[in-house]
CSV table of C-alpha atoms and ligand atoms in Angstrom, one decimal:
chain,number,residue,atom,x,y,z
A,1,UNK,CA,0.0,0.0,0.0
A,2,UNK,CA,2.8,2.3,0.9
A,3,UNK,CA,4.6,1.6,-2.3
A,4,UNK,CA,1.4,2.3,-4.3
A,5,UNK,CA,1.1,5.6,-2.5
A,6,UNK,CA,4.7,6.5,-3.2
A,7,UNK,CA,4.4,5.8,-6.9
A,8,UNK,CA,1.0,7.4,-7.4
A,9,UNK,CA,1.3,9.9,-10.2
A,10,UNK,CA,0.7,13.3,-8.8
A,11,UNK,CA,2.4,15.5,-11.3
A,12,UNK,CA,3.8,15.5,-14.8
A,13,UNK,CA,6.6,18.0,-15.4
A,14,UNK,CA,7.1,19.0,-19.1
A,15,UNK,CA,10.1,20.6,-20.8
A,16,UNK,CA,9.1,23.3,-23.3
A,17,UNK,CA,11.5,23.7,-26.2
A,18,UNK,CA,11.2,20.7,-28.4
A,19,UNK,CA,8.8,18.9,-26.1
A,20,UNK,CA,5.6,21.0,-25.7
A,21,UNK,CA,6.4,23.1,-28.7
A,22,UNK,CA,8.5,23.1,-31.8
A,23,UNK,CA,10.3,26.3,-31.0
A,24,UNK,CA,13.9,25.8,-32.0
A,25,UNK,CA,14.5,25.7,-35.7
A,26,UNK,CA,11.8,28.2,-36.8
A,27,UNK,CA,11.6,30.2,-33.6
A,28,UNK,CA,14.6,30.7,-31.4
A,29,UNK,CA,17.1,30.3,-34.3
A,30,UNK,CA,15.3,32.9,-36.4
A,31,UNK,CA,15.3,35.3,-33.4
A,32,UNK,CA,19.0,34.8,-32.7
A,33,UNK,CA,19.8,35.5,-36.4
A,34,UNK,CA,17.6,38.6,-36.4
A,35,UNK,CA,19.5,39.9,-33.3
A,36,UNK,CA,22.9,39.3,-35.0
A,37,UNK,CA,21.7,41.2,-38.0
A,38,UNK,CA,20.2,44.1,-36.1
A,39,UNK,CA,23.6,44.4,-34.2
A,40,UNK,CA,25.4,44.7,-37.6
A,41,UNK,CA,27.0,41.3,-37.1
A,42,UNK,CA,27.3,38.9,-40.0
A,43,UNK,CA,26.9,35.7,-38.0
A,44,UNK,CA,23.9,33.5,-39.1
A,45,UNK,CA,23.1,30.1,-37.6
A,46,UNK,CA,22.0,27.6,-40.2
A,47,UNK,CA,19.5,24.8,-39.5
A,48,UNK,CA,22.1,22.1,-39.1
A,49,UNK,CA,24.7,24.1,-37.3
A,50,UNK,CA,22.0,25.2,-34.8
A,51,UNK,CA,21.4,21.6,-33.9
A,52,UNK,CA,25.0,21.3,-32.7
A,53,UNK,CA,24.9,24.7,-30.9
A,54,UNK,CA,21.9,23.3,-28.9
A,55,UNK,CA,24.4,21.2,-26.9
A,56,UNK,CA,24.9,24.5,-24.9
A,57,UNK,CA,21.6,25.1,-23.0
A,58,UNK,CA,20.6,28.7,-22.4
A,59,UNK,CA,20.5,31.3,-25.2
A,60,UNK,CA,22.9,33.8,-23.6
A,61,UNK,CA,25.5,31.1,-22.8
A,62,UNK,CA,25.0,29.7,-26.4
A,63,UNK,CA,25.8,33.1,-27.9
A,64,UNK,CA,28.7,33.7,-25.6
A,65,UNK,CA,30.4,30.3,-26.3
A,66,UNK,CA,29.9,30.9,-30.0
A,67,UNK,CA,31.4,34.4,-30.0
A,68,UNK,CA,34.4,33.0,-28.1
A,69,UNK,CA,34.8,30.3,-30.7
A,70,UNK,CA,34.8,33.0,-33.3
A,71,UNK,CA,37.7,34.8,-31.6
A,72,UNK,CA,36.0,37.4,-29.4
A,73,UNK,CA,37.8,38.0,-26.1
A,74,UNK,CA,36.0,36.5,-23.1
A,75,UNK,CA,34.9,39.9,-21.5
A,76,UNK,CA,33.7,41.2,-24.9
A,77,UNK,CA,31.9,37.9,-25.7
A,78,UNK,CA,30.1,38.0,-22.3
A,79,UNK,CA,28.9,41.6,-22.7
A,80,UNK,CA,27.9,41.2,-26.3
A,81,UNK,CA,26.0,37.9,-25.5
A,82,UNK,CA,24.0,39.7,-22.8
A,83,UNK,CA,22.9,42.5,-25.2
A,84,UNK,CA,22.2,40.2,-28.1
A,85,UNK,CA,20.3,37.8,-25.9
A,86,UNK,CA,18.1,40.6,-24.5
A,87,UNK,CA,17.3,41.6,-28.1
A,88,UNK,CA,16.7,38.0,-29.2
A,89,UNK,CA,14.3,37.5,-26.3
A,90,UNK,CA,12.2,40.6,-27.4
A,91,UNK,CA,12.2,39.3,-30.9
A,92,UNK,CA,11.1,35.9,-29.9
A,93,UNK,CA,8.3,37.3,-27.7
A,94,UNK,CA,7.1,39.2,-30.7
A,95,UNK,CA,7.1,36.0,-32.8
A,96,UNK,CA,5.2,34.1,-30.1
A,97,UNK,CA,2.5,36.9,-30.1
A,98,UNK,CA,2.0,36.4,-33.9
A,99,UNK,CA,0.9,32.8,-33.1
A,100,UNK,CA,3.7,31.3,-35.2
A,101,UNK,CA,4.9,28.8,-32.6
A,102,UNK,CA,2.9,25.6,-32.6
A,103,UNK,CA,2.3,23.0,-29.9
A,104,UNK,CA,3.5,19.5,-30.6
A,105,UNK,CA,0.5,17.4,-31.6
A,106,UNK,CA,-1.3,15.8,-28.7
A,107,UNK,CA,0.2,18.1,-26.0
A,108,UNK,CA,-3.0,20.1,-25.4
A,109,UNK,CA,-5.1,17.0,-25.2
A,110,UNK,CA,-2.7,15.3,-22.8
A,111,UNK,CA,-2.5,18.4,-20.5
A,112,UNK,CA,-6.3,18.6,-20.4
A,113,UNK,CA,-6.6,14.8,-19.7
A,114,UNK,CA,-4.1,15.0,-16.8
A,115,UNK,CA,-5.8,17.9,-15.2
A,116,UNK,CA,-9.2,16.2,-15.6
A,117,UNK,CA,-7.8,13.3,-13.6
A,118,UNK,CA,-6.4,15.5,-10.9
A,119,UNK,CA,-2.7,15.2,-12.0
A,120,UNK,CA,-0.9,18.5,-11.7
A,121,UNK,CA,0.9,19.8,-14.8
A,122,UNK,CA,4.2,21.7,-14.4
A,123,UNK,CA,6.9,23.1,-16.6
A,124,UNK,CA,10.7,23.0,-16.0
A,125,UNK,CA,12.5,24.8,-18.8
A,126,UNK,CA,15.9,26.4,-19.4
A,127,UNK,CA,14.2,29.2,-21.4
A,128,UNK,CA,13.8,32.8,-20.3
A,129,UNK,CA,10.6,33.6,-18.4
A,130,UNK,CA,9.9,36.7,-20.6
A,131,UNK,CA,8.9,34.4,-23.5
A,132,UNK,CA,8.0,31.2,-21.6
A,133,UNK,CA,4.9,32.6,-20.0
A,134,UNK,CA,3.4,34.2,-23.2
A,135,UNK,CA,4.1,31.0,-25.1
A,136,UNK,CA,2.4,28.8,-22.6
A,137,UNK,CA,-0.5,31.2,-22.3
A,138,UNK,CA,-0.8,31.3,-26.1
A,139,UNK,CA,-0.7,27.6,-26.6
A,140,UNK,CA,-2.4,26.1,-23.5
A,141,UNK,CA,-3.6,28.9,-21.3
A,142,UNK,CA,-1.2,29.7,-18.4
A,143,UNK,CA,-3.7,28.5,-15.8
A,144,UNK,CA,-3.2,25.0,-17.1
A,145,UNK,CA,0.1,24.9,-15.2
A,146,UNK,CA,0.3,24.6,-11.5
A,147,UNK,CA,4.0,25.5,-11.4
A,148,UNK,CA,6.3,27.0,-14.1
A,149,UNK,CA,10.0,27.2,-13.4
A,150,UNK,CA,12.3,28.8,-16.0
A,151,UNK,CA,15.9,29.4,-16.6
A,152,UNK,CA,15.5,32.8,-15.2
A,153,UNK,CA,14.6,31.3,-11.8
A,154,UNK,CA,17.7,29.1,-11.3
A,155,UNK,CA,21.5,29.7,-11.5
A,156,UNK,CA,22.5,26.4,-13.1
A,157,UNK,CA,20.8,25.3,-16.3
A,158,UNK,CA,20.2,21.8,-17.6
A,159,UNK,CA,21.8,19.3,-17.5
A,160,UNK,CA,22.1,20.5,-13.9
A,161,UNK,CA,19.0,19.3,-12.0
A,162,UNK,CA,18.3,22.7,-10.4
A,163,UNK,CA,15.2,23.6,-12.4
A,164,UNK,CA,13.6,20.2,-11.7
A,165,UNK,CA,14.4,20.3,-8.0
A,166,UNK,CA,12.9,23.8,-7.8
A,167,UNK,CA,9.8,22.5,-9.6
A,168,UNK,CA,9.4,19.6,-7.2
A,169,UNK,CA,9.9,22.1,-4.3
A,170,UNK,CA,7.1,24.4,-5.6
A,171,UNK,CA,4.8,21.4,-6.2
A,172,UNK,CA,5.6,20.2,-2.7
A,173,UNK,CA,6.2,16.7,-4.1
A,174,UNK,CA,9.0,14.2,-4.0
A,175,UNK,CA,10.4,12.9,-7.3
A,176,UNK,CA,8.7,9.5,-6.8
A,177,UNK,CA,5.3,11.2,-7.3
A,178,UNK,CA,6.1,12.7,-10.7
A,179,UNK,CA,7.3,11.9,-14.2
A,180,UNK,CA,9.2,14.2,-16.5
A,181,UNK,CA,8.8,14.5,-20.2
A,182,UNK,CA,11.8,15.7,-22.2
A,183,UNK,CA,13.2,15.9,-25.7
A,184,UNK,CA,17.0,16.1,-25.2
A,185,UNK,CA,19.9,14.4,-23.6
A,186,UNK,CA,20.6,17.5,-21.5
A,187,UNK,CA,17.0,17.5,-20.3
A,188,UNK,CA,16.9,13.8,-19.5
A,189,UNK,CA,20.1,14.1,-17.6
A,190,UNK,CA,18.7,17.1,-15.6
A,191,UNK,CA,15.4,15.2,-14.7
A,192,UNK,CA,17.2,11.9,-13.8
A,193,UNK,CA,19.7,13.8,-11.7
A,194,UNK,CA,16.7,15.2,-9.8
A,195,UNK,CA,15.6,11.6,-9.1
A,196,UNK,CA,12.7,11.7,-11.6
A,197,UNK,CA,11.6,9.0,-14.0
A,198,UNK,CA,11.8,10.6,-17.4
A,199,UNK,CA,10.3,9.7,-20.8
A,200,UNK,CA,12.0,11.2,-23.8
A,201,UNK,CA,10.0,12.3,-26.9
A,202,UNK,CA,12.6,13.0,-29.6
A,203,UNK,CA,12.5,15.4,-32.5
A,204,UNK,CA,14.7,16.1,-35.6
A,205,UNK,CA,17.4,17.7,-33.5
A,206,UNK,CA,17.5,15.2,-30.7
A,207,UNK,CA,16.7,11.8,-32.3
A,208,UNK,CA,20.4,10.6,-32.2
A,209,UNK,CA,21.2,11.9,-28.7
A,210,UNK,CA,22.1,9.7,-25.7
A,211,UNK,CA,18.8,9.2,-23.9
A,212,UNK,CA,20.1,6.2,-21.8
A,213,UNK,CA,18.7,7.7,-18.6
A,214,UNK,CA,15.1,7.8,-19.9
A,215,UNK,CA,12.7,4.9,-19.0
A,216,UNK,CA,11.2,5.1,-22.5
A,217,UNK,CA,12.0,6.9,-25.8
A,218,UNK,CA,9.2,7.8,-28.3
A,219,UNK,CA,9.2,9.8,-31.5
A,220,UNK,CA,5.9,11.5,-30.8
A,221,UNK,CA,3.6,12.3,-27.9
A,222,UNK,CA,0.4,11.2,-29.5
A,223,UNK,CA,-0.4,8.6,-32.1
A,224,UNK,CA,-0.5,10.7,-35.4
A,225,UNK,CA,-3.9,10.7,-37.1
A,226,UNK,CA,-2.3,9.9,-40.4
A,227,UNK,CA,-0.3,7.0,-39.0
A,228,UNK,CA,-2.4,4.1,-37.9
A,229,UNK,CA,0.8,2.3,-36.9
A,230,UNK,CA,1.0,4.6,-33.9
A,231,UNK,CA,3.9,6.2,-32.1
A,232,UNK,CA,7.4,4.7,-32.8
A,233,UNK,CA,8.6,3.3,-29.5
A,234,UNK,CA,12.4,3.6,-29.8
A,235,UNK,CA,12.9,2.1,-26.4
A,236,UNK,CA,10.8,0.9,-23.6
A,237,UNK,CA,7.3,-0.6,-23.1
A,238,UNK,CA,5.9,-1.5,-26.5
A,239,UNK,CA,2.4,-0.6,-25.1
A,240,UNK,CA,3.5,3.0,-25.5
A,241,UNK,CA,2.6,2.7,-29.2
A,242,UNK,CA,-0.6,4.6,-28.3
A,243,UNK,CA,1.5,7.6,-27.1
A,244,UNK,CA,1.6,9.4,-23.8
A,245,UNK,CA,-1.8,9.0,-22.2
A,246,UNK,CA,-2.7,9.5,-18.5
A,247,UNK,CA,-2.7,5.7,-18.2
A,248,UNK,CA,0.7,5.3,-19.8
A,249,UNK,CA,2.2,8.0,-17.6
A,250,UNK,CA,0.7,6.2,-14.5
A,251,UNK,CA,2.4,3.0,-15.6
A,252,UNK,CA,5.7,4.8,-16.0
A,253,UNK,CA,5.3,6.4,-12.6
A,254,UNK,CA,5.0,2.9,-11.2
A,255,UNK,CA,8.4,1.8,-12.6
A,256,UNK,CA,10.8,1.7,-9.7
A,257,UNK,CA,13.6,4.0,-10.4
B,301,XBP,C1,16.1,25.0,-24.2
B,301,XBP,C2,17.3,25.9,-24.2
B,301,XBP,C3,17.0,27.4,-24.5
B,301,XBP,C4,16.4,27.7,-25.8
B,301,XBP,C5,16.4,29.2,-26.1
B,301,XBP,O1,16.6,23.8,-23.5
B,301,XBP,O2,18.4,25.5,-24.1
B,301,XBP,O3,18.2,28.0,-24.4
B,301,XBP,O4,17.1,27.1,-26.8
B,301,XBP,O5,15.8,29.9,-25.0
B,301,XBP,P1,15.5,22.9,-22.8
B,301,XBP,P2,16.6,31.1,-24.3
B,301,XBP,O6,14.5,22.6,-23.8
B,301,XBP,O7,16.3,21.7,-22.4
B,301,XBP,O8,14.9,23.6,-21.6
B,301,XBP,O9,17.2,32.0,-25.4
B,301,XBP,O10,15.5,31.9,-23.5
B,301,XBP,O11,17.6,30.5,-23.4
B,302,MG,MG1,14.0,20.7,-24.7
């Protein structure tokens, strides 16, 4: 009975970029490039190159590391990265407000189903709060989320577990009562280091990353309407072919970590 209690699913904690929404290639990347251009810099991040740059979490840190790799002195790179990232954030907020960013298929339905069953829905992201909140509000309604913790709320970004530990603290739950949903190796590592069971739902940028800490790896959240074969289960319970349902997440929560 005690074990059942401990492993009862009380919350699902979602990552945002690449998990709840496809924001990177046609969102953040475009805003980074616009900020470079507005600053009179010739740097432009291509689709493929951006996939490699994503290994560095946090847009400001990503720019800083890139500028240093291009030969900028450390202090100059840090200062320039701060200015560029502030401009990039304003530009991305404007993009979000146009409605251009889309939720990944099945996310809204899953969030609604979890809430209907009394399972809390939370967000743990590396992204900056200035755009995270408008994006979540635009796609799902901000009230859908019991807790939202962003990269602006913690000092250490993923793969550090800080954002997940802060989310659990605000949910007033232990890791055993929650499951995390992530799309990247850095995200899986952060969730697992916080003691959470984590399911990975990959995308074009993360498909080949090391998800060994995840208890399951899927290529989609929901069974695509145009694909009666269902979700591709890259690793884990073959029953996940129907995608992430409340029932599937309950089963994953019962897996002893
Ligand atoms: C997302 C990030 C962020 C975004 C850009 O990682 O690393 O840096 O790419 O947003 P995760 P900011 O999905 O693992 O949370 O520019 O606001 O950082
Ligand atoms: Mg992500």
